[in-house]
mmCIF file of N, CA and C in Angstrom:
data_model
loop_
_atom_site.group_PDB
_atom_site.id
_atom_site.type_symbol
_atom_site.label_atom_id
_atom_site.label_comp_id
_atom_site.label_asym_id
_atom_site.label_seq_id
_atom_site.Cartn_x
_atom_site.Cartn_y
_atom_site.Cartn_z
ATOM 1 N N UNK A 30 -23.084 -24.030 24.412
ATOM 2 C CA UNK A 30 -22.087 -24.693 23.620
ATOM 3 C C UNK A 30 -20.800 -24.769 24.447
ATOM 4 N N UNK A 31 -20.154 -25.783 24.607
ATOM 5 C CA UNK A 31 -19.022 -25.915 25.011
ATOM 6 C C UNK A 31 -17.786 -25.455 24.742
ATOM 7 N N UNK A 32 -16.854 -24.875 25.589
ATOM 8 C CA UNK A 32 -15.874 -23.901 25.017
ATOM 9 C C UNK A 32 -15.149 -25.043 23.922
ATOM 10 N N UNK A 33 -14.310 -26.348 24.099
ATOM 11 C CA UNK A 33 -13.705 -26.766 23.033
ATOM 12 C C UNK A 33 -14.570 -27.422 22.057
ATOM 13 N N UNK A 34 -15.946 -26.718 21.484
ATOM 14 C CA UNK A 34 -16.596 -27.306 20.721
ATOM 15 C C UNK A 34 -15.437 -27.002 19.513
ATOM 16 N N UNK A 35 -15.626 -28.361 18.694
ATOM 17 C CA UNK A 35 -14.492 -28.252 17.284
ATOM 18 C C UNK A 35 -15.707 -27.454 16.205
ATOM 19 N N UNK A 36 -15.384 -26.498 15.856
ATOM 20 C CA UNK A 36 -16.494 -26.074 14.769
ATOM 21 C C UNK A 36 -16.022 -25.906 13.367
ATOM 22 N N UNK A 37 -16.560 -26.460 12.429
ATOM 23 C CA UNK A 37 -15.780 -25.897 11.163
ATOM 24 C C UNK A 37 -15.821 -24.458 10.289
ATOM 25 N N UNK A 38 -14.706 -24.238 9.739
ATOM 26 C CA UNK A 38 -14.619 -22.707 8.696
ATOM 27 C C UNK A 38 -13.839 -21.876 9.627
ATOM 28 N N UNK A 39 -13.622 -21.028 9.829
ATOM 29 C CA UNK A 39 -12.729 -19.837 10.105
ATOM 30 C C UNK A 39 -11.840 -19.798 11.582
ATOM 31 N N UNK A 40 -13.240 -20.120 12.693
ATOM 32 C CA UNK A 40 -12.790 -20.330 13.889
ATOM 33 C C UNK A 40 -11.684 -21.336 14.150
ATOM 34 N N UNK A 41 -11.856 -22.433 13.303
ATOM 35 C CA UNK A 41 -11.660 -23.734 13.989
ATOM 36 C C UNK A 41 -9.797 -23.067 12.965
ATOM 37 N N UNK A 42 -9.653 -22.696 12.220
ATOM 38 C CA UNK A 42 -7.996 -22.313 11.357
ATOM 39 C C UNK A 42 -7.660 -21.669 12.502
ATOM 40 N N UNK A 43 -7.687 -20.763 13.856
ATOM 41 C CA UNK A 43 -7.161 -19.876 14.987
ATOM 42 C C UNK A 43 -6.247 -20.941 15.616
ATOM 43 N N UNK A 44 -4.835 -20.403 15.886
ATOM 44 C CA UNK A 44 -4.208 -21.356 16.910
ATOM 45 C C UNK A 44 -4.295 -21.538 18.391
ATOM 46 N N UNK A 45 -4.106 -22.799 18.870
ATOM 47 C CA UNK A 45 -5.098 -22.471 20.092
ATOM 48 C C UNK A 45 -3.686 -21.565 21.134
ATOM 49 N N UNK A 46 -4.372 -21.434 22.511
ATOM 50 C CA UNK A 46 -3.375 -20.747 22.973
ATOM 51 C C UNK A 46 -2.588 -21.753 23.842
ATOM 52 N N UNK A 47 -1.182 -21.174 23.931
ATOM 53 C CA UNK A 47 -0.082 -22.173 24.772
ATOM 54 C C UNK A 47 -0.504 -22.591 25.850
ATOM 55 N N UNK A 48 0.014 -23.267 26.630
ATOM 56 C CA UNK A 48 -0.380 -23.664 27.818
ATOM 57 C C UNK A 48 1.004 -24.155 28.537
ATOM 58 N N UNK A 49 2.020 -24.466 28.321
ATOM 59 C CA UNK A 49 2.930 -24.525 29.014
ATOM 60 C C UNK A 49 3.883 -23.775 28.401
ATOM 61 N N UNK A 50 5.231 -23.575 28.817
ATOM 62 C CA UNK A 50 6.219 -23.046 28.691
ATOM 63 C C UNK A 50 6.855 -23.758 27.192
ATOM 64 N N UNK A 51 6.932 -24.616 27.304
ATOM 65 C CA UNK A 51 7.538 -25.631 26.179
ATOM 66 C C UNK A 51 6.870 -25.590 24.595
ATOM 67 N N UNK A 52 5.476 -25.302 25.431
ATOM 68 C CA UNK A 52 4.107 -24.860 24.223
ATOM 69 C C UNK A 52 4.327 -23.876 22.988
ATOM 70 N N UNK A 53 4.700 -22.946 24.379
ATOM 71 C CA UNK A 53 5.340 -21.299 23.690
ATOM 72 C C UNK A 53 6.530 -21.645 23.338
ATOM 73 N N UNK A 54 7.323 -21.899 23.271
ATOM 74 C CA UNK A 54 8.384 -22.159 22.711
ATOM 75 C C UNK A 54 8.226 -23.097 21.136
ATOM 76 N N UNK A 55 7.237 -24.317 21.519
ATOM 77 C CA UNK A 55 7.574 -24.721 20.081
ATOM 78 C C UNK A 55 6.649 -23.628 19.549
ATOM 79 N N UNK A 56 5.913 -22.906 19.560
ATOM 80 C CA UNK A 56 4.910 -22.090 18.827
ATOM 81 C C UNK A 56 6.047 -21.171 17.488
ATOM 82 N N UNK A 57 7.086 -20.647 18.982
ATOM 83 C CA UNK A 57 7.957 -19.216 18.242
ATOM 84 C C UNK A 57 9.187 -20.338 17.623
ATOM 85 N N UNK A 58 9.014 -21.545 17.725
ATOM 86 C CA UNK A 58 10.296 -21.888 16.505
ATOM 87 C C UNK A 58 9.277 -22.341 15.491
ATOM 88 N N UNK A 59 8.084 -22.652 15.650
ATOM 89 C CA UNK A 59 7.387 -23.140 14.382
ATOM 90 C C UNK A 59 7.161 -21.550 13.340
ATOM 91 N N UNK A 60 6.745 -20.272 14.090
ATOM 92 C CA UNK A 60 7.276 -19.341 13.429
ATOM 93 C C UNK A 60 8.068 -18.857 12.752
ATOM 94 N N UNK A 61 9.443 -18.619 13.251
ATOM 95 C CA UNK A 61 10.698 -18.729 12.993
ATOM 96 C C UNK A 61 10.859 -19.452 11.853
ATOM 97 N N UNK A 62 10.786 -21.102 12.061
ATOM 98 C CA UNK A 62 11.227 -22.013 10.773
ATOM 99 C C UNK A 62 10.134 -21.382 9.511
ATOM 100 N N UNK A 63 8.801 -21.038 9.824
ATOM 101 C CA UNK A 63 7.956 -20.930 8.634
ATOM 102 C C UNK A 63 8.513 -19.141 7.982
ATOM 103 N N UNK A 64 9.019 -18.465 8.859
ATOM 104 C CA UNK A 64 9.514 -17.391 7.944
ATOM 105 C C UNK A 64 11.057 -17.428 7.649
ATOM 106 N N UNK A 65 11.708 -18.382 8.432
ATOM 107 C CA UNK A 65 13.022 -18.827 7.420
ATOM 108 C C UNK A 65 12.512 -19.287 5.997
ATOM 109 N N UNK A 66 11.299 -20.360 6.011
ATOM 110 C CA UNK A 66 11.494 -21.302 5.086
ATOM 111 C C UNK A 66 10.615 -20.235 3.683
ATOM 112 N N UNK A 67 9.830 -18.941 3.996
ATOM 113 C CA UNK A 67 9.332 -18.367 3.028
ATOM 114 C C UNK A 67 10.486 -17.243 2.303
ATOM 115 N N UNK A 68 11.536 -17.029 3.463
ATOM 116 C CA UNK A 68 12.742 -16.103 2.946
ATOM 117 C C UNK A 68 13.291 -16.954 1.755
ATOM 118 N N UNK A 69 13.634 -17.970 2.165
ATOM 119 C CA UNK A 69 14.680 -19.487 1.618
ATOM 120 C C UNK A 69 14.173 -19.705 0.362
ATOM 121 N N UNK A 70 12.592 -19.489 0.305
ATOM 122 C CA UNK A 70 12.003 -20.363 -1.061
ATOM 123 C C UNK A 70 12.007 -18.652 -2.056
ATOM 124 N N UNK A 71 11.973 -17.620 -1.305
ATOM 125 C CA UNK A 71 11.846 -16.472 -1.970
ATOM 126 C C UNK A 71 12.976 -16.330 -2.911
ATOM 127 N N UNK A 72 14.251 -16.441 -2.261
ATOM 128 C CA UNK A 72 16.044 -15.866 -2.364
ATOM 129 C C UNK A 72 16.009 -16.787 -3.406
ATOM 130 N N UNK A 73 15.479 -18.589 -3.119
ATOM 131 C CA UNK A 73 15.920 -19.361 -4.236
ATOM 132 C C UNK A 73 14.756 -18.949 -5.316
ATOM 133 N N UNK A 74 14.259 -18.850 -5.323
ATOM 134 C CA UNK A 74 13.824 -18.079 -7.147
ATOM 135 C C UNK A 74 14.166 -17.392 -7.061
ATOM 136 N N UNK A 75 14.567 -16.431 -6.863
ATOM 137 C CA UNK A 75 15.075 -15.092 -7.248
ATOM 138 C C UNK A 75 16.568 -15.633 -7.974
ATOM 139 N N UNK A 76 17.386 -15.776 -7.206
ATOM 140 C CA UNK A 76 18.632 -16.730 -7.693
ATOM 141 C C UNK A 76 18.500 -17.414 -9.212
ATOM 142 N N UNK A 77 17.572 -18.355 -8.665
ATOM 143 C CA UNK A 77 17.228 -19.348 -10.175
ATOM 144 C C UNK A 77 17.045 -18.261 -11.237
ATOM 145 N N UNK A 78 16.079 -17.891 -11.544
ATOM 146 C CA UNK A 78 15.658 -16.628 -11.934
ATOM 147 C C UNK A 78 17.222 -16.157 -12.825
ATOM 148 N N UNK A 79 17.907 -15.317 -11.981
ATOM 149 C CA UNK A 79 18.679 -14.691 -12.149
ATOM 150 C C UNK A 79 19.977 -15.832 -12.850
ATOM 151 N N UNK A 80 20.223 -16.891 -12.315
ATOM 152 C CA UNK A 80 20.894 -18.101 -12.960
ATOM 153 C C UNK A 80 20.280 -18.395 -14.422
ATOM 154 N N UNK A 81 19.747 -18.579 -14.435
ATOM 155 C CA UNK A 81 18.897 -19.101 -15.966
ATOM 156 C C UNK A 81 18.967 -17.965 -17.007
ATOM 157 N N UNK A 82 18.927 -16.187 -16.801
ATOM 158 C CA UNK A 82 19.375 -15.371 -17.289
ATOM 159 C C UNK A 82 20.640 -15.029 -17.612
ATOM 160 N N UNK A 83 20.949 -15.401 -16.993
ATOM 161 C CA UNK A 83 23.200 -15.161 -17.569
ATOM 162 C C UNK A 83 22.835 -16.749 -18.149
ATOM 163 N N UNK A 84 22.692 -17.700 -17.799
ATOM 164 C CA UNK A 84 22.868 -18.372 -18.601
ATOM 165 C C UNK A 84 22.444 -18.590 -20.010
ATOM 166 N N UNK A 85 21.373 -18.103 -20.044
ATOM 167 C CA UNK A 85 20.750 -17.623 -21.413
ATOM 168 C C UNK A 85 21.784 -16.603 -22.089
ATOM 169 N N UNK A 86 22.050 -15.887 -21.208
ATOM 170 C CA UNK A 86 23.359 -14.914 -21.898
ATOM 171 C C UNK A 86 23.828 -14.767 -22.579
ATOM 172 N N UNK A 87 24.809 -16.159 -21.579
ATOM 173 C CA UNK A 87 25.880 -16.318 -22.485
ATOM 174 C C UNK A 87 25.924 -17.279 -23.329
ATOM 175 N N UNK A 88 24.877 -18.055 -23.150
ATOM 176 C CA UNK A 88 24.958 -19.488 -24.257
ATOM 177 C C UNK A 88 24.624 -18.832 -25.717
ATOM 178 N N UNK A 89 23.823 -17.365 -25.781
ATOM 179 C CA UNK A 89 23.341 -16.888 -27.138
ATOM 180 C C UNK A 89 24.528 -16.115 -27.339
ATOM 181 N N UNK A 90 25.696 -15.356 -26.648
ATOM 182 C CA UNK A 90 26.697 -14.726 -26.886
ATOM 183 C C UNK A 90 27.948 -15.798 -27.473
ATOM 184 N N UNK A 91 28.374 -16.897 -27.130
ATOM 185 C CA UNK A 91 29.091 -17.409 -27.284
ATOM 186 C C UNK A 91 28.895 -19.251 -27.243
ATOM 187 N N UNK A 92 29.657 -19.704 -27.915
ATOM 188 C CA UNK A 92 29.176 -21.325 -27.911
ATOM 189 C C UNK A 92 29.992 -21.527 -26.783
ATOM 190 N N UNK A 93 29.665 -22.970 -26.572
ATOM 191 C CA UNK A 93 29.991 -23.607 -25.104
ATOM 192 C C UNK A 93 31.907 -23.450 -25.388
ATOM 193 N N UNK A 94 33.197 -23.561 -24.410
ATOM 194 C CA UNK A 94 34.329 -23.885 -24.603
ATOM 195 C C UNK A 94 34.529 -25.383 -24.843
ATOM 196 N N UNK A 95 33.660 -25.911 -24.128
ATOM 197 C CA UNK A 95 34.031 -27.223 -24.306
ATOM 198 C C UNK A 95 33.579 -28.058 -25.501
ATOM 199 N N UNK A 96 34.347 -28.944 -26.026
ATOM 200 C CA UNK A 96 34.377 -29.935 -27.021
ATOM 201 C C UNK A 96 33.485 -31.214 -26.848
ATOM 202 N N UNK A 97 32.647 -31.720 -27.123
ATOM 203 C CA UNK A 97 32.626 -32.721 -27.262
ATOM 204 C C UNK A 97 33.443 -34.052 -27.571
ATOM 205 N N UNK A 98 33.732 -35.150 -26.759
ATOM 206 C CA UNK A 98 34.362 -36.031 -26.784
ATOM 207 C C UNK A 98 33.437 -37.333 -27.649
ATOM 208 N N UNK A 99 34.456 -37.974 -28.222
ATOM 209 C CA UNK A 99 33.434 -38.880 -29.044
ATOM 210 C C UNK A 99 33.354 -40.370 -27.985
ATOM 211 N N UNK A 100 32.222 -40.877 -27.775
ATOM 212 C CA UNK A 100 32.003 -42.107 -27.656
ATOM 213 C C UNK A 100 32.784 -43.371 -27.931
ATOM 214 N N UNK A 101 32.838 -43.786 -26.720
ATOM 215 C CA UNK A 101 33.681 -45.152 -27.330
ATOM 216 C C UNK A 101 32.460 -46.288 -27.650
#
């Protein structure tokens, strides 16, 4: 069998290995961006989360300050 035989299921998901300098490099920013972007999506629910709770808060503690304006 040929080493770049494409095979499907488990093998074929492995990344292949770098081969130039530039290779390795985009490899460790494609890293990088994918565990920025799992921190980023984590912090923002957590946030939301935590936003939607005070806001629940206070909307059951107290009515809004503001007035409604009537329609022209």
């Amino acid at each position: 069998m040929p080493r770049n035989y494409n095979v499907d299921g488990f093998f074929r998901d492995l990344p292949r290995k770098a081969a130039t300098a530039q290779d390795k490099t985009d490899a460790a920013v494609r890293l990088i961006r994918d565990d920025d972007a799992e921190k980023r999506a984590e912090l923002t629910a957590s946030l939301r989360a935590a936003r939607l709770e005070r806001n629940s808060d206070e909307s059951a503690a107290a009515p809004s300050p503001r007035e409604k304006k009537p329609r022209r």
